[in-house]
Tab-separated table of C-alpha atoms in Angstrom:
chain	number	residue	atom	x	y	z
A	167	MET	CA	-11.229	20.513	9.872
A	168	ALA	CA	-12.464	19.724	6.414
A	169	ASP	CA	-14.048	16.475	7.613
A	170	ASP	CA	-16.212	18.344	10.144
A	171	GLU	CA	-17.644	20.802	7.634
A	172	GLU	CA	-21.206	20.259	6.605
A	173	VAL	CA	-21.760	19.422	2.948
A	174	VAL	CA	-24.629	21.210	1.267
A	175	GLU	CA	-26.049	19.419	-1.734
A	176	GLU	CA	-28.030	21.138	-4.445
A	177	GLN	CA	-31.723	20.795	-3.901
A	178	GLU	CA	-34.078	19.811	-6.630
A	179	VAL	CA	-36.314	22.641	-7.769
A	180	VAL	CA	-39.885	21.611	-8.499
A	181	PRO	CA	-42.065	24.256	-10.181
A	182	VAL	CA	-45.609	24.389	-8.886
A	183	VAL	CA	-48.209	26.050	-11.065
A	184	GLU	CA	-51.137	27.813	-9.405
A	185	SER	CA	-53.341	29.562	-11.937
A	186	ASP	CA	-51.125	32.123	-13.674
A	187	VAL	CA	-48.416	32.281	-10.975
A	188	VAL	CA	-45.447	29.872	-10.871
A	189	ILE	CA	-44.223	29.051	-7.364
A	190	VAL	CA	-40.875	27.293	-6.905
A	191	ALA	CA	-40.852	24.705	-4.104
A	192	HIS	CA	-37.680	23.162	-2.685
A	193	GLU	CA	-37.666	19.543	-1.568
A	194	GLU	CA	-35.309	18.934	1.336
A	195	GLN	CA	-33.367	15.692	1.178
A	196	PRO	CA	-31.202	14.290	3.971
A	197	LEU	CA	-27.462	14.180	3.357
A	198	ALA	CA	-26.069	10.827	2.290
A	199	PRO	CA	-23.427	9.304	4.602
A	200	PRO	CA	-19.822	9.882	3.502
A	201	LYS	CA	-18.519	7.369	0.966
A	202	TYR	CA	-14.925	7.401	2.134
A	203	GLU	CA	-13.347	5.262	4.822
A	204	VAL	CA	-10.689	6.491	7.192
A	205	ARG	CA	-9.844	3.069	8.624
A	206	PRO	CA	-9.653	-0.357	7.016
A	207	ARG	CA	-12.394	-2.768	7.955
A	208	LEU	CA	-11.709	-5.752	10.139
A	209	GLY	CA	-9.869	-8.316	8.023
A	210	GLN	CA	-8.666	-5.728	5.495
A	211	LYS	CA	-5.588	-4.564	7.387
A	212	PHE	CA	-2.076	-5.079	6.035
A	213	GLN	CA	-1.302	-8.811	6.207
A	214	ALA	CA	2.285	-8.675	7.445
A	215	GLN	CA	2.844	-12.422	7.858
A	216	ASN	CA	1.528	-13.242	4.376
A	217	VAL	CA	3.732	-10.494	2.932
A	218	ARG	CA	6.818	-11.876	4.751
A	219	ASP	CA	6.174	-15.273	3.171
A	220	ILE	CA	5.795	-13.660	-0.276
A	221	ILE	CA	9.049	-11.739	0.164
A	222	LEU	CA	11.023	-14.832	1.156
A	223	SER	CA	9.635	-17.031	-1.597
A	224	THR	CA	10.239	-14.339	-4.259
A	225	MET	CA	13.844	-13.836	-3.150
A	226	GLN	CA	14.460	-17.586	-3.123
A	227	GLU	CA	12.991	-17.992	-6.619
A	228	GLN	CA	15.225	-15.249	-8.023
A	229	LEU	CA	18.474	-15.848	-6.137
A	230	MET	CA	18.653	-19.577	-5.360
A	231	GLY	CA	21.906	-21.009	-6.721
A	232	ARG	CA	23.230	-17.657	-8.005
A	233	GLN	CA	26.575	-16.059	-7.264
A	234	TYR	CA	27.000	-12.306	-6.798
A	235	ARG	CA	27.533	-10.495	-10.105
A	236	VAL	CA	27.740	-6.733	-9.973
A	237	ASP	CA	26.375	-6.358	-13.524
A	238	GLN	CA	23.243	-8.422	-12.702
A	239	VAL	CA	22.340	-6.928	-9.294
A	240	PRO	CA	20.197	-4.002	-10.609
A	241	ARG	CA	18.140	-6.416	-12.710
A	242	TRP	CA	17.703	-8.843	-9.806
A	243	CYS	CA	16.611	-6.013	-7.483
A	244	LYS	CA	13.975	-4.862	-9.985
A	245	MET	CA	12.708	-8.398	-10.543
A	246	ILE	CA	12.401	-9.066	-6.806
A	247	ALA	CA	10.773	-5.710	-5.974
A	248	ASN	CA	8.296	-5.914	-8.867
A	249	GLY	CA	7.505	-9.562	-8.126
A	250	VAL	CA	6.824	-8.835	-4.447
A	251	ARG	CA	4.712	-5.776	-5.275
A	252	GLN	CA	2.601	-7.689	-7.794
A	253	ARG	CA	2.028	-10.663	-5.501
A	254	VAL	CA	1.151	-8.393	-2.561
A	255	GLN	CA	-1.322	-6.478	-4.732
A	256	ASP	CA	-2.910	-9.836	-5.581
A	257	LEU	CA	-3.780	-10.177	-1.868
A	258	ASN	CA	-6.349	-7.443	-2.612
A	259	MET	CA	-5.706	-5.242	0.407
A	260	GLN	CA	-7.895	-2.396	-0.776
A	261	ARG	CA	-6.760	1.225	-0.446
A	262	TYR	CA	-3.181	0.279	0.477
A	263	LYS	CA	-0.259	1.855	-1.348
A	264	ILE	CA	2.408	-0.836	-1.650
A	265	ILE	CA	6.054	0.284	-1.606
A	266	VAL	CA	8.863	-2.273	-1.980
A	267	THR	CA	12.620	-1.779	-1.688
A	268	THR	CA	15.268	-4.428	-2.281
A	269	THR	CA	18.967	-4.222	-1.434
A	270	ILE	CA	21.512	-6.778	-2.614
A	271	ILE	CA	25.121	-6.680	-1.469
A	272	GLU	CA	28.030	-9.045	-1.763
A	273	THR	CA	28.865	-11.163	1.286
A	274	ARG	CA	32.499	-10.465	2.142
A	275	GLY	CA	32.399	-10.338	5.922
A	276	ALA	CA	31.815	-6.601	6.195
A	277	GLY	CA	28.869	-5.179	8.075
A	278	ILE	CA	26.180	-2.812	6.929
A	279	LYS	CA	24.056	-0.315	8.800
A	280	CYS	CA	21.015	1.401	7.409
A	281	ALA	CA	18.017	3.282	8.744
A	282	GLN	CA	14.625	4.209	7.384
A	283	ARG	CA	12.234	6.827	8.689
A	284	CYS	CA	8.712	7.730	7.787
A	285	ILE	CA	5.628	9.282	9.292
A	286	TRP	CA	2.518	7.156	9.268
A	287	ASP	CA	-0.532	6.024	11.184
A	288	PRO	CA	0.435	3.036	13.363
A	289	GLU	CA	-3.186	1.851	13.490
A	290	THR	CA	-3.478	1.345	9.724
A	291	ASP	CA	0.012	1.343	8.181
A	292	ASP	CA	2.492	-1.494	8.539
A	293	TYR	CA	5.498	-3.165	6.932
A	294	ALA	CA	7.027	-6.579	6.463
A	295	ASP	CA	10.635	-7.488	5.760
A	296	ASN	CA	12.763	-10.529	5.214
A	297	LEU	CA	16.276	-11.420	4.171
A	298	TYR	CA	17.956	-14.039	2.068
A	299	ARG	CA	21.606	-14.997	2.076
A	300	ASN	CA	23.821	-17.538	0.480
A	301	SER	CA	27.613	-17.882	0.181
A	302	SER	CA	28.028	-14.684	-1.895
A	303	ILE	CA	24.714	-12.740	-1.733
A	304	PHE	CA	22.975	-10.855	1.058
A	305	CYS	CA	19.506	-9.616	0.027
A	306	TYR	CA	17.153	-7.569	2.190
A	307	THR	CA	13.641	-6.665	1.021
A	308	ILE	CA	11.091	-4.534	2.828
A	309	CYS	CA	7.468	-3.929	1.828
A	310	TYR	CA	5.449	-1.029	3.235
A	311	GLY	CA	1.667	-0.926	3.252
A	312	VAL	CA	0.414	2.662	3.631
A	313	TYR	CA	-3.340	3.108	3.909
A	314	MET	CA	-4.657	5.789	1.561
A	315	TYR	CA	-7.327	7.876	3.291
């Protein structure tokens, strides 16, 4: 694997002068530890409960007291998704890629089925979701936190 390969750094060349002959000496320096992290530190994992609260409060702020309007739904979805993403990024979960999707449908008594699939590391990656509904709107928002190695 690429992580197991040994990294060879350039060595500093120091010329040593002895009478008329120049001898080149190499100073050996130990390798520095890697500067990348493959796991989040304790306390830096995806904060699912905080994100759920952010999702619910953002949906309530945008949709409270509104009735379903097909011409306004794309704008509402963008506002909710961008608002959630920005507020989650403010939690400063370093090295997490934040992905937010929002779905708004009209409440008319019909059902809906949907599925999502992805491949990720269950030790570092996580998601949070929440829903909001009123007499005419059903809104479902999900936020993924994918750790960037």
